mmCIF file with all atom_site columns, C-alpha atoms and ligand atoms in Angstrom:
data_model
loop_
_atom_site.group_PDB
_atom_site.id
_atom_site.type_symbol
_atom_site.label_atom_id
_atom_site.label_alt_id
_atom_site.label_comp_id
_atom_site.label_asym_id
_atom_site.label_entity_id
_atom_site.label_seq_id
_atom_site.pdbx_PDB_ins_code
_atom_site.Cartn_x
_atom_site.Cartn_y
_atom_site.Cartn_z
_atom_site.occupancy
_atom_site.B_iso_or_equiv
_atom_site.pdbx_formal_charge
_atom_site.auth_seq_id
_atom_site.auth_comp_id
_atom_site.auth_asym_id
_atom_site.auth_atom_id
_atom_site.pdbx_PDB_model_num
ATOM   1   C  CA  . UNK A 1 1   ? 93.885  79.493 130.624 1.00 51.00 ? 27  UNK A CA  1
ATOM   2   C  CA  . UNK A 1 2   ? 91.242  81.878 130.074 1.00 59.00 ? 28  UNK A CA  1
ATOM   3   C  CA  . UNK A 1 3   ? 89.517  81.919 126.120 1.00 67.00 ? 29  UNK A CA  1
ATOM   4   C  CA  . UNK A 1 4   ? 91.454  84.355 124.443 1.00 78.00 ? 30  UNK A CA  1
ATOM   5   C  CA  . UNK A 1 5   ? 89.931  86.866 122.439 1.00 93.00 ? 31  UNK A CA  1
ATOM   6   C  CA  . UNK A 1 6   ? 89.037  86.740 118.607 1.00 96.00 ? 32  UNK A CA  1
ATOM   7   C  CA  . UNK A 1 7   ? 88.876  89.921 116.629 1.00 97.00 ? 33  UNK A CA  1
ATOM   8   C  CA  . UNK A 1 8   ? 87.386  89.573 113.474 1.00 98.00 ? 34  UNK A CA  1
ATOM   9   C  CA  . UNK A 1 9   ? 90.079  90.742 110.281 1.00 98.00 ? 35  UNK A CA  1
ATOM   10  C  CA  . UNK A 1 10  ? 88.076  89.515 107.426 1.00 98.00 ? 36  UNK A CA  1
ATOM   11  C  CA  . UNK A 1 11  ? 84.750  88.739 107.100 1.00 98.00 ? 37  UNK A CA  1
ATOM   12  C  CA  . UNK A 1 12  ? 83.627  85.764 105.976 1.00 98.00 ? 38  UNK A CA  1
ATOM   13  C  CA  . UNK A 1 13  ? 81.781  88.040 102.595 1.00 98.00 ? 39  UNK A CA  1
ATOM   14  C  CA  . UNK A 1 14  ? 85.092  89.361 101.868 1.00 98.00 ? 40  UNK A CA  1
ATOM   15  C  CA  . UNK A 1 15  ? 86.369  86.255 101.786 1.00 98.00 ? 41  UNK A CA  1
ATOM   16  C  CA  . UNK A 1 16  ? 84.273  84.526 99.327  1.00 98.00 ? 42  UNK A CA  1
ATOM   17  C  CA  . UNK A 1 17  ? 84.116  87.528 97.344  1.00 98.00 ? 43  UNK A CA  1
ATOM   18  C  CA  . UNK A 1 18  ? 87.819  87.265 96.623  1.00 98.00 ? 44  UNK A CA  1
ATOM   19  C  CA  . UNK A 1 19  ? 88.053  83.824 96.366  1.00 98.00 ? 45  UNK A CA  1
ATOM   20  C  CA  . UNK A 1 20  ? 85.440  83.677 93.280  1.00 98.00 ? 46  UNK A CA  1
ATOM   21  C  CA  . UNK A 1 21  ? 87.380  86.532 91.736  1.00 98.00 ? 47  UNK A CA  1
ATOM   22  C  CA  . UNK A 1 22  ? 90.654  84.097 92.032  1.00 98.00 ? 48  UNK A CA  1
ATOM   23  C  CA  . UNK A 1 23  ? 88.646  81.104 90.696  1.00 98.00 ? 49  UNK A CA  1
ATOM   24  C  CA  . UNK A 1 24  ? 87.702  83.216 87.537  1.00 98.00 ? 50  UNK A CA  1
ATOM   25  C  CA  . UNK A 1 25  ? 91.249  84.481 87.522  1.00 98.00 ? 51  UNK A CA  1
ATOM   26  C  CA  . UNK A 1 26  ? 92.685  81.103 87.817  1.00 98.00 ? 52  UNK A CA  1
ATOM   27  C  CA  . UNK A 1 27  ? 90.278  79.393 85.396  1.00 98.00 ? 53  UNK A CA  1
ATOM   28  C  CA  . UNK A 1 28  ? 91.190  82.283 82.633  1.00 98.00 ? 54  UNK A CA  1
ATOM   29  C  CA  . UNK A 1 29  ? 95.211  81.477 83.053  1.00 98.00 ? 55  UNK A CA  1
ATOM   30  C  CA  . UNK A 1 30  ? 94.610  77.904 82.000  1.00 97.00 ? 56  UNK A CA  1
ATOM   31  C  CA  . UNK A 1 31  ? 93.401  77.810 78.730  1.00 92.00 ? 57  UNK A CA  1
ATOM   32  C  CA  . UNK A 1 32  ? 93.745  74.109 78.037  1.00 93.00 ? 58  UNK A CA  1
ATOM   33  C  CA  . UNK A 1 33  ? 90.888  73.817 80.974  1.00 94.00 ? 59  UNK A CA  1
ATOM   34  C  CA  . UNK A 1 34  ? 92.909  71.841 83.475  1.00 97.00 ? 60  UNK A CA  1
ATOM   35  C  CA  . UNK A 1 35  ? 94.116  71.641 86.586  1.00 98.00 ? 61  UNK A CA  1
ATOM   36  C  CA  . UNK A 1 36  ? 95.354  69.242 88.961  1.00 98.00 ? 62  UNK A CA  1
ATOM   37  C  CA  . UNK A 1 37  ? 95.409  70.879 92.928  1.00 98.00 ? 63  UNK A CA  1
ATOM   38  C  CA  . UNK A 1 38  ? 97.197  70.147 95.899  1.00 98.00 ? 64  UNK A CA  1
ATOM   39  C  CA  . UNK A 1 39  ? 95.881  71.042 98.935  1.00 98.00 ? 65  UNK A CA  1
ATOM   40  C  CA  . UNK A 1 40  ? 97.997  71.590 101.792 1.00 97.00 ? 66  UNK A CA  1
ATOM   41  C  CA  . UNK A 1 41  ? 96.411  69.545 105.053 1.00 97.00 ? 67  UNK A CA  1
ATOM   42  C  CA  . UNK A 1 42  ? 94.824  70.640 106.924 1.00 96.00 ? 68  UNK A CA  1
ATOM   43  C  CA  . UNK A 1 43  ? 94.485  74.419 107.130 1.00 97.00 ? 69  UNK A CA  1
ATOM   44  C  CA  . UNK A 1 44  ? 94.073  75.069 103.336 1.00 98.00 ? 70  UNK A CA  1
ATOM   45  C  CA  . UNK A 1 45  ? 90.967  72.530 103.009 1.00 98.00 ? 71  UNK A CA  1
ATOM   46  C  CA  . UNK A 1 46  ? 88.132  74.852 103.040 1.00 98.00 ? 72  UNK A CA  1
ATOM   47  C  CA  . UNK A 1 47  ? 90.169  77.722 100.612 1.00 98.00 ? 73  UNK A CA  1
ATOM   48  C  CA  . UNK A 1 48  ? 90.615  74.636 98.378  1.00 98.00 ? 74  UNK A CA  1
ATOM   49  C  CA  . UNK A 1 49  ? 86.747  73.644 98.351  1.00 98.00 ? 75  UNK A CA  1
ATOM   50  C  CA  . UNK A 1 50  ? 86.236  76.820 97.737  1.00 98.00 ? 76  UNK A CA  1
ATOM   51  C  CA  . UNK A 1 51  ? 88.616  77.926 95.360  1.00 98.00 ? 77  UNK A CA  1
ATOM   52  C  CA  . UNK A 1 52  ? 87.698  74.836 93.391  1.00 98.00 ? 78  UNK A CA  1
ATOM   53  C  CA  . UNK A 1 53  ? 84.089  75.427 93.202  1.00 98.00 ? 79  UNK A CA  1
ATOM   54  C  CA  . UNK A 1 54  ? 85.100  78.935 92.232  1.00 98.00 ? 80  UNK A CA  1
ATOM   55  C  CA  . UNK A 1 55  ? 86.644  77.583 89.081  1.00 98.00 ? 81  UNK A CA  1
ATOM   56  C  CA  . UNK A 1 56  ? 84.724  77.109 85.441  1.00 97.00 ? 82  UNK A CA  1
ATOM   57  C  CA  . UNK A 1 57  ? 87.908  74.478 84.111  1.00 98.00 ? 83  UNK A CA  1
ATOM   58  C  CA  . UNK A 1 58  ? 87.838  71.126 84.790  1.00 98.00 ? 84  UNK A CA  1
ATOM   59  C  CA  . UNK A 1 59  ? 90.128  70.752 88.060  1.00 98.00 ? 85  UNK A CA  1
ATOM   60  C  CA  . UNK A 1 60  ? 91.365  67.512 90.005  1.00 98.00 ? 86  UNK A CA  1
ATOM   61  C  CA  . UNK A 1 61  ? 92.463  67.021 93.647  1.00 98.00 ? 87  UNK A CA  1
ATOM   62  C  CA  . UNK A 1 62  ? 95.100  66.402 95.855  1.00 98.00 ? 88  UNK A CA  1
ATOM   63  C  CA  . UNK A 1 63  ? 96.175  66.659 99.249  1.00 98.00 ? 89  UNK A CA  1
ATOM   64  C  CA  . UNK A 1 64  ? 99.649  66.642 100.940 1.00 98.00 ? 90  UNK A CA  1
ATOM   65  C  CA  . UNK A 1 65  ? 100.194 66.322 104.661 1.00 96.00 ? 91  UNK A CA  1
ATOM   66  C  CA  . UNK A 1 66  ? 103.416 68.654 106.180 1.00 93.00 ? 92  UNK A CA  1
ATOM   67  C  CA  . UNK A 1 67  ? 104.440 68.924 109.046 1.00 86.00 ? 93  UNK A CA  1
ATOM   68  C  CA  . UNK A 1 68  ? 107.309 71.993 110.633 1.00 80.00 ? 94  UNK A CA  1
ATOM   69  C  CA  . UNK A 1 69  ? 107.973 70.029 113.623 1.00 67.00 ? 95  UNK A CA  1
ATOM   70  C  CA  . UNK A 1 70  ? 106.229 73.409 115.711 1.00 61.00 ? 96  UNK A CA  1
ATOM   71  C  CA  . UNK A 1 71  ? 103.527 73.857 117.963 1.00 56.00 ? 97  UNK A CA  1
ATOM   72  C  CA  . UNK A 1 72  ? 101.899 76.916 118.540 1.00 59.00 ? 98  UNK A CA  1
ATOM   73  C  CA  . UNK A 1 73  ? 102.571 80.156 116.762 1.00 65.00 ? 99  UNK A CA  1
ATOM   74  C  CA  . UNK A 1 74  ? 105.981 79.105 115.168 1.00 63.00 ? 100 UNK A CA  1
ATOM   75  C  CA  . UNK A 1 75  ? 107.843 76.770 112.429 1.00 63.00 ? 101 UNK A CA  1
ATOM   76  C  CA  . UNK A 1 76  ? 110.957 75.648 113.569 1.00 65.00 ? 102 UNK A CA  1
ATOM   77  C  CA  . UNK A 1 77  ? 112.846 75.630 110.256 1.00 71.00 ? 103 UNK A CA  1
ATOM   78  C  CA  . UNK A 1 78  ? 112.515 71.450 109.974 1.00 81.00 ? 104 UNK A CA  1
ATOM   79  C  CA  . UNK A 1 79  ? 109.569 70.397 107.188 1.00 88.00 ? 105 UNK A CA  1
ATOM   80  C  CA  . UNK A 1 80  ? 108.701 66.361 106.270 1.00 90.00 ? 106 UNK A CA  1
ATOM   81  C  CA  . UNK A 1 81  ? 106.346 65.117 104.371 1.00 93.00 ? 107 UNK A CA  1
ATOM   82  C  CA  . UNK A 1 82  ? 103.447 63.422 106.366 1.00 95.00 ? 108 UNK A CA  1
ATOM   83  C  CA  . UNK A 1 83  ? 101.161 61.902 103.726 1.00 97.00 ? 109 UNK A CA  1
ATOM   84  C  CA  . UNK A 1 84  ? 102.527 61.849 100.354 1.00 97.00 ? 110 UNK A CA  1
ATOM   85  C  CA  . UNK A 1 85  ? 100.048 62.341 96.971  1.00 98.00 ? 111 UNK A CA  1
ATOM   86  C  CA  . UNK A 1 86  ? 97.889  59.613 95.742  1.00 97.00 ? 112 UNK A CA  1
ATOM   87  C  CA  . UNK A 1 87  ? 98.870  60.528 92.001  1.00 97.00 ? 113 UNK A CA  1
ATOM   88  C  CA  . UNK A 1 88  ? 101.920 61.465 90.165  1.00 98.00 ? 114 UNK A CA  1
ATOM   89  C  CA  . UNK A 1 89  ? 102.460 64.997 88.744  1.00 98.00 ? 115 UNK A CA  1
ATOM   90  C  CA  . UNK A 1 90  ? 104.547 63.976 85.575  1.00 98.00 ? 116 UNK A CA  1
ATOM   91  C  CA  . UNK A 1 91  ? 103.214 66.306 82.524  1.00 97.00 ? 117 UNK A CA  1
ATOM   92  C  CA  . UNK A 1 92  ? 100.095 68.003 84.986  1.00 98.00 ? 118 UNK A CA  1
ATOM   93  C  CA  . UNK A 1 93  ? 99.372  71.586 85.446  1.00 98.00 ? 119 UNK A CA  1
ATOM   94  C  CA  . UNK A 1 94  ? 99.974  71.891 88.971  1.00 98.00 ? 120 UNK A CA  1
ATOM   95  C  CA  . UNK A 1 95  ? 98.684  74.455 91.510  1.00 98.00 ? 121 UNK A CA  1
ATOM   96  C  CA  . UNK A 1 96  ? 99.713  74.201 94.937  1.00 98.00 ? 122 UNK A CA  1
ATOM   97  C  CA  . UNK A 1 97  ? 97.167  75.637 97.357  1.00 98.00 ? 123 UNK A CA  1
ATOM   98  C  CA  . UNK A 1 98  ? 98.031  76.889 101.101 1.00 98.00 ? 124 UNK A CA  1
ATOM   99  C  CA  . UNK A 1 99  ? 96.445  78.843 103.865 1.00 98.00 ? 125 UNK A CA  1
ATOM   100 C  CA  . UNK A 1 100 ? 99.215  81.089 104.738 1.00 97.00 ? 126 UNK A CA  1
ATOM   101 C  CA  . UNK A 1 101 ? 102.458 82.044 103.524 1.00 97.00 ? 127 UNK A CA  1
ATOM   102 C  CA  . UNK A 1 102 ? 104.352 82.872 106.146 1.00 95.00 ? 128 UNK A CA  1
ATOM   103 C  CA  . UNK A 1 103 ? 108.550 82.371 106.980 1.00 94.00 ? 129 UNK A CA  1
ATOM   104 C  CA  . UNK A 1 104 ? 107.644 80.357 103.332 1.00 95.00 ? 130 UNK A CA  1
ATOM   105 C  CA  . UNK A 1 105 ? 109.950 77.804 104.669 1.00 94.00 ? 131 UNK A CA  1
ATOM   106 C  CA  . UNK A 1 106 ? 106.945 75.279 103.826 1.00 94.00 ? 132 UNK A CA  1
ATOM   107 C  CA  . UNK A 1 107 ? 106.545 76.311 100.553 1.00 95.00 ? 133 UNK A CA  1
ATOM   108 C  CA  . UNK A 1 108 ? 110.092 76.781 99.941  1.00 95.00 ? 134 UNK A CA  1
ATOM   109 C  CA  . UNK A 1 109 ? 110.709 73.142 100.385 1.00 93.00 ? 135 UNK A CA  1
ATOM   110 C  CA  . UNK A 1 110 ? 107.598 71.815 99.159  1.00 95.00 ? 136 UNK A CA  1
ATOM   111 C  CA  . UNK A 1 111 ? 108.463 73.569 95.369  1.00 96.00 ? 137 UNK A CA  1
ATOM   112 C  CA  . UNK A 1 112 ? 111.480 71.880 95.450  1.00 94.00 ? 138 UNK A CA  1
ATOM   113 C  CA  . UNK A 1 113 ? 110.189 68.319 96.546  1.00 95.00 ? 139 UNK A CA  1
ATOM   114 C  CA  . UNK A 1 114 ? 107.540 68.487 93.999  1.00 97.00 ? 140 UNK A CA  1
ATOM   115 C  CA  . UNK A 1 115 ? 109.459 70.290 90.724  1.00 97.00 ? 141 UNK A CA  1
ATOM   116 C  CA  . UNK A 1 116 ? 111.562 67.059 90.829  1.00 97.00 ? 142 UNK A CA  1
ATOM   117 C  CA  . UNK A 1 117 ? 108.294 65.155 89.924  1.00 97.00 ? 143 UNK A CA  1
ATOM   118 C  CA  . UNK A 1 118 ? 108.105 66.840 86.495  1.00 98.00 ? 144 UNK A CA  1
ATOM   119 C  CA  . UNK A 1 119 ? 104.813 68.511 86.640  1.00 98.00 ? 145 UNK A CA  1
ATOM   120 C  CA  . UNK A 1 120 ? 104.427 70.298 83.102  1.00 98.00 ? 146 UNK A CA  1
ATOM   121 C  CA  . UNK A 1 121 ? 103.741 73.640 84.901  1.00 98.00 ? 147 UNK A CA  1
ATOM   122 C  CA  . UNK A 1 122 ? 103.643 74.374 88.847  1.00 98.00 ? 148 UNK A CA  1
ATOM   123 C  CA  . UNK A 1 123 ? 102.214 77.818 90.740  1.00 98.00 ? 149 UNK A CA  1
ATOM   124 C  CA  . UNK A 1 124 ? 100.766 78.587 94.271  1.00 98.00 ? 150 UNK A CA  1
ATOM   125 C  CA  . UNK A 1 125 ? 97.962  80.017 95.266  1.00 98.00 ? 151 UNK A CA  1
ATOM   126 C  CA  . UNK A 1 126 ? 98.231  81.187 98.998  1.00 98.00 ? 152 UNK A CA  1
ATOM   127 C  CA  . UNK A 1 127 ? 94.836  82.765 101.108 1.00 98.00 ? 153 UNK A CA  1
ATOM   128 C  CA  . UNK A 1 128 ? 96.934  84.514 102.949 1.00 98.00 ? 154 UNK A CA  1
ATOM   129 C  CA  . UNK A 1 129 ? 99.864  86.237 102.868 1.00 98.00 ? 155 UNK A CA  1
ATOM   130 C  CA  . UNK A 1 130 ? 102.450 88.245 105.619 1.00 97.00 ? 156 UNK A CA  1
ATOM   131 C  CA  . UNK A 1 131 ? 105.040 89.699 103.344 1.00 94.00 ? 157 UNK A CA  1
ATOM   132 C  CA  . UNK A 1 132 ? 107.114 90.904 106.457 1.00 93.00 ? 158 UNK A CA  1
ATOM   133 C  CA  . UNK A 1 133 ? 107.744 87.577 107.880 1.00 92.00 ? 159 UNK A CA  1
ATOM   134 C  CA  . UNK A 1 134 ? 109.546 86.234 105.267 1.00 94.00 ? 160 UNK A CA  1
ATOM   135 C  CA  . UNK A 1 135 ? 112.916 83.954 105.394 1.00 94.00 ? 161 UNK A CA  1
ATOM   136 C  CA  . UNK A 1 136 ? 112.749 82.079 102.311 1.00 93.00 ? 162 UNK A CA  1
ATOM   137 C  CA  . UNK A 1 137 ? 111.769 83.093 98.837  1.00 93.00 ? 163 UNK A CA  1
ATOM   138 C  CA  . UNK A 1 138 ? 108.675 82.063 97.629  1.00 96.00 ? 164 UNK A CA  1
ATOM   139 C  CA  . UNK A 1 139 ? 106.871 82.705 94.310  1.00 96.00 ? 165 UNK A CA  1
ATOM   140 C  CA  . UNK A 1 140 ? 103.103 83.280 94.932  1.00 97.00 ? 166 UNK A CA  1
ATOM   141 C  CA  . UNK A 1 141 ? 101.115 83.964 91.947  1.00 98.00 ? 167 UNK A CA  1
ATOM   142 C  CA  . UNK A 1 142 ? 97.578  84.238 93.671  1.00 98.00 ? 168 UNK A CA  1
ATOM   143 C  CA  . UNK A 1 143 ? 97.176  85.937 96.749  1.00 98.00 ? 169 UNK A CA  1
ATOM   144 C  CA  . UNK A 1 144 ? 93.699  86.408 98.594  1.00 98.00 ? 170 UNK A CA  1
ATOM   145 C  CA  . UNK A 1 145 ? 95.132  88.982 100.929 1.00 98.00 ? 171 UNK A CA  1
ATOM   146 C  CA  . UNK A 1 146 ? 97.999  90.259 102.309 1.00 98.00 ? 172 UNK A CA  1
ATOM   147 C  CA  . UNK A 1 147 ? 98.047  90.703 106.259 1.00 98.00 ? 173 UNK A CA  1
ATOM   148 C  CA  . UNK A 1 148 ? 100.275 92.680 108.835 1.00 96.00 ? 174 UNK A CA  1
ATOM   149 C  CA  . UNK A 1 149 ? 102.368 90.241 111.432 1.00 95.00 ? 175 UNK A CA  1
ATOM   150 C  CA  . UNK A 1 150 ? 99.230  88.969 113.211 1.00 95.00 ? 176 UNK A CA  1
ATOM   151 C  CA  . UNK A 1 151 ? 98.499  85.901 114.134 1.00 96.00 ? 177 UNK A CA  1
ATOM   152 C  CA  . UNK A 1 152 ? 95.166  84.884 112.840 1.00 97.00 ? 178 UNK A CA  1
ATOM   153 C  CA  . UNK A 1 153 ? 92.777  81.554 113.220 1.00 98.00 ? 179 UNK A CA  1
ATOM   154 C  CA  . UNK A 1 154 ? 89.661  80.547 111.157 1.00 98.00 ? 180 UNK A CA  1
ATOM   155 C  CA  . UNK A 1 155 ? 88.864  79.542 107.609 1.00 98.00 ? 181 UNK A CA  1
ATOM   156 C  CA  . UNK A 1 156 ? 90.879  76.099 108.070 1.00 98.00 ? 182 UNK A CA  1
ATOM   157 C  CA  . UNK A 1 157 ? 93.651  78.032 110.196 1.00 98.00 ? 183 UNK A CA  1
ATOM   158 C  CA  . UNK A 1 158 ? 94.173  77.174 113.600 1.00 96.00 ? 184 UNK A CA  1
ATOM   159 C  CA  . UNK A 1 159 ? 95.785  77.623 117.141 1.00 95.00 ? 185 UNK A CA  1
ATOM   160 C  CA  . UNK A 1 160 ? 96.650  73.709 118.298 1.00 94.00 ? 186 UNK A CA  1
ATOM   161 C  CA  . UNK A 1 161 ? 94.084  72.424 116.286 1.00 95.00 ? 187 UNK A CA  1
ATOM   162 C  CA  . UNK A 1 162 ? 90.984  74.981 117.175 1.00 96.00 ? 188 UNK A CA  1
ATOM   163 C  CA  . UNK A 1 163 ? 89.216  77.221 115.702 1.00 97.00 ? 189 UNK A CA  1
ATOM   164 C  CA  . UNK A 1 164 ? 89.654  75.983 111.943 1.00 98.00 ? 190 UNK A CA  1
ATOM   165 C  CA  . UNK A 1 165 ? 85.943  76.007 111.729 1.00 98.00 ? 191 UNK A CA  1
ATOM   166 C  CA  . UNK A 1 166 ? 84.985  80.143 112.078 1.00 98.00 ? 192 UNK A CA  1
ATOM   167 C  CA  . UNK A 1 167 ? 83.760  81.652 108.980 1.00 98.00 ? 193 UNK A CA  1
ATOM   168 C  CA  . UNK A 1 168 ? 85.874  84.715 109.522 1.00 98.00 ? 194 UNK A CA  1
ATOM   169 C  CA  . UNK A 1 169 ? 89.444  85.293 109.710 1.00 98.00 ? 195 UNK A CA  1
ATOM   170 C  CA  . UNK A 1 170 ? 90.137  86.466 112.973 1.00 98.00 ? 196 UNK A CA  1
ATOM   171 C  CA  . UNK A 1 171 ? 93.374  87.740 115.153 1.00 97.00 ? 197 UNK A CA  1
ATOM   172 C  CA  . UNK A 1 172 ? 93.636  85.928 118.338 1.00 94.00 ? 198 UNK A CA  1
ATOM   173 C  CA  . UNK A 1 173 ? 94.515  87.883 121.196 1.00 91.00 ? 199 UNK A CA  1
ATOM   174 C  CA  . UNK A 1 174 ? 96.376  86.055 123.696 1.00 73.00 ? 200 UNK A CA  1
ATOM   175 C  CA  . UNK A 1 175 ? 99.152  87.024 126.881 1.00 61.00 ? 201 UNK A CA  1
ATOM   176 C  CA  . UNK A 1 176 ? 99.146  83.234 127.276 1.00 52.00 ? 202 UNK A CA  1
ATOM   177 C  CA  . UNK A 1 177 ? 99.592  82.073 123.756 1.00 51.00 ? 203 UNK A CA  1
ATOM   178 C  CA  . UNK A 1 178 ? 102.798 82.201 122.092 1.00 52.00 ? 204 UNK A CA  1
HETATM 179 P  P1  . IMP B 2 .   ? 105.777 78.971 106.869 1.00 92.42 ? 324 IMP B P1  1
HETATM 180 O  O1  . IMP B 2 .   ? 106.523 77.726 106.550 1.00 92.42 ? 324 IMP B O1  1
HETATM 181 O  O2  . IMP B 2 .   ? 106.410 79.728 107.996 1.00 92.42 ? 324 IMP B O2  1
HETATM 182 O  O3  . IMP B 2 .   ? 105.476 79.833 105.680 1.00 92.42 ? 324 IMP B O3  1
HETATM 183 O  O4  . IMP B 2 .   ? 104.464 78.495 107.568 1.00 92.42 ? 324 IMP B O4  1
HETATM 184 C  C1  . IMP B 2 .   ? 103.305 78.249 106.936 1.00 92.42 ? 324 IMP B C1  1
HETATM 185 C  C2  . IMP B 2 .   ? 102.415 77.476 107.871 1.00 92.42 ? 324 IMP B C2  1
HETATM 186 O  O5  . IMP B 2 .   ? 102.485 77.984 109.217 1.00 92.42 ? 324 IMP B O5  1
HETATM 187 C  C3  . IMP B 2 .   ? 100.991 77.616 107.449 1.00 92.42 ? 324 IMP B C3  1
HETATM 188 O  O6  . IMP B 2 .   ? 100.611 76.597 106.558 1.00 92.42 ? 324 IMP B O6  1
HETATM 189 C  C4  . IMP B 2 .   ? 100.252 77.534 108.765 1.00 92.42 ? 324 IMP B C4  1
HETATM 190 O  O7  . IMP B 2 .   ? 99.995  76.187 109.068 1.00 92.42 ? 324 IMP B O7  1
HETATM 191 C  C5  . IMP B 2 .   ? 101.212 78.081 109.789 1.00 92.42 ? 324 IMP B C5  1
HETATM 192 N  N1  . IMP B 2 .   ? 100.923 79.507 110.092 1.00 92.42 ? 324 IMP B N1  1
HETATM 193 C  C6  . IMP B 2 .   ? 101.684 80.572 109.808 1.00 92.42 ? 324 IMP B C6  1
HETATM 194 N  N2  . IMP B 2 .   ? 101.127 81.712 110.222 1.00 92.42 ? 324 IMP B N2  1
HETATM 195 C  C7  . IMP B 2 .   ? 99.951  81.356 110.808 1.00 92.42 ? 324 IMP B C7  1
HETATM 196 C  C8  . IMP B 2 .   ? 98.889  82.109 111.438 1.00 92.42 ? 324 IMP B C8  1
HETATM 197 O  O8  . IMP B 2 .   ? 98.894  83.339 111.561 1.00 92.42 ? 324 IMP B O8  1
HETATM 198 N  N3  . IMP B 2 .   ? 97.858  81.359 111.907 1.00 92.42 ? 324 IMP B N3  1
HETATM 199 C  C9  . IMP B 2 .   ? 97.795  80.010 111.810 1.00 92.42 ? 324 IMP B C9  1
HETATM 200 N  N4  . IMP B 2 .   ? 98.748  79.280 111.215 1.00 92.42 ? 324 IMP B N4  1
HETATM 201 C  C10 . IMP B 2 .   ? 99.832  79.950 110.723 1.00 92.42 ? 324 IMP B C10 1
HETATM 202 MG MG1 . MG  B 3 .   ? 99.558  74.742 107.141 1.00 92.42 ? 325 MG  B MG1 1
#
């Protein structure tokens, strides 16, 4: 297979610039100065450093692993849990944080999995978000940006495991992918 092409969508400027203004947005909605948040592995690991870093309240972390039983560019519907939290939720301000919303049939399931675990409070924050490719609902109540039905690589996402590493968010251009 020849290297398919990458064409940048956002910048890796833009996307810091947002992601401080979410991190002051974020830290203002949480006036107690808390927050405990789970990352999503592995794509949503560098928006989480990020985002945290981004934050003036005094935040802990997270991570869950999930997997959609699909490989390349689709979820097949089917979600489990991979690697479970190291800490309990009971009474915790809880914000979930994921690279992409997408069919939001991870998120979907996640909320439900994790509600049942009392949290005192529980939002998500998504990078990303594609509106149009949506099966199940799914609350988001910070979005970085929303994007057309592309699909994209970088910034922790990534086509069977590369290019999680690029700065930018690019679309990847592919006859052979799909
Ligand atoms: P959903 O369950 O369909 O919302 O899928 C969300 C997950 O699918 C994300 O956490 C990503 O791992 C993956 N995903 C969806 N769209 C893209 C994309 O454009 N690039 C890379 N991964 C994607
Ligand atoms: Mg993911």
């Amino acid at each position: 297979m020849t290297d398919p092409k990458l064409r940048v969508l956002i910048p890796a400027g833009k996307i810091q610039a947002r992601i401080r203004e979410l991190g002051e947005r974020i830290s203002r909605d949480y006036p107690d100065g808390k927050l405990h948040l789970i990352g999503i592995l592995k794509g949503a690991v560098f928006f989480m450093t990020d985002l945290a870093r981004a934050m003036t309240i005094d935040v802990s972390m997270d991570f869950m692993g999930i997997s959609t039983y699909g490989k390349g560019k689709t979820t097949s519907g089917e979600v489990r849990v991979t690697k479970d939290l190291d800490a309990s939720l009971e009474g915790e301000d809880v914000l979930v944080v994921e690279d992409i919303v997408d069919s939001g049939i991870t998120l979907n399931y996640l909320l439900h999995v994790l509600e049942q675990r009392r949290p005192r409070s529980i939002r998500i924050a998504a990078l990303l978000d594609k509106p149009e490719r949506r099966l199940r609902p799914v609350q988001v109540s910070y979005v970085g940006f929303q994007i057309p039905d592309e699909f994209v690589v970088g910034y922790g996402l990534d086509y069977s495991e590369r290019y999680r590493n690029l700065d930018d968010i690019c679309v990847l251009e592919s006859e052979a992918a799909g």
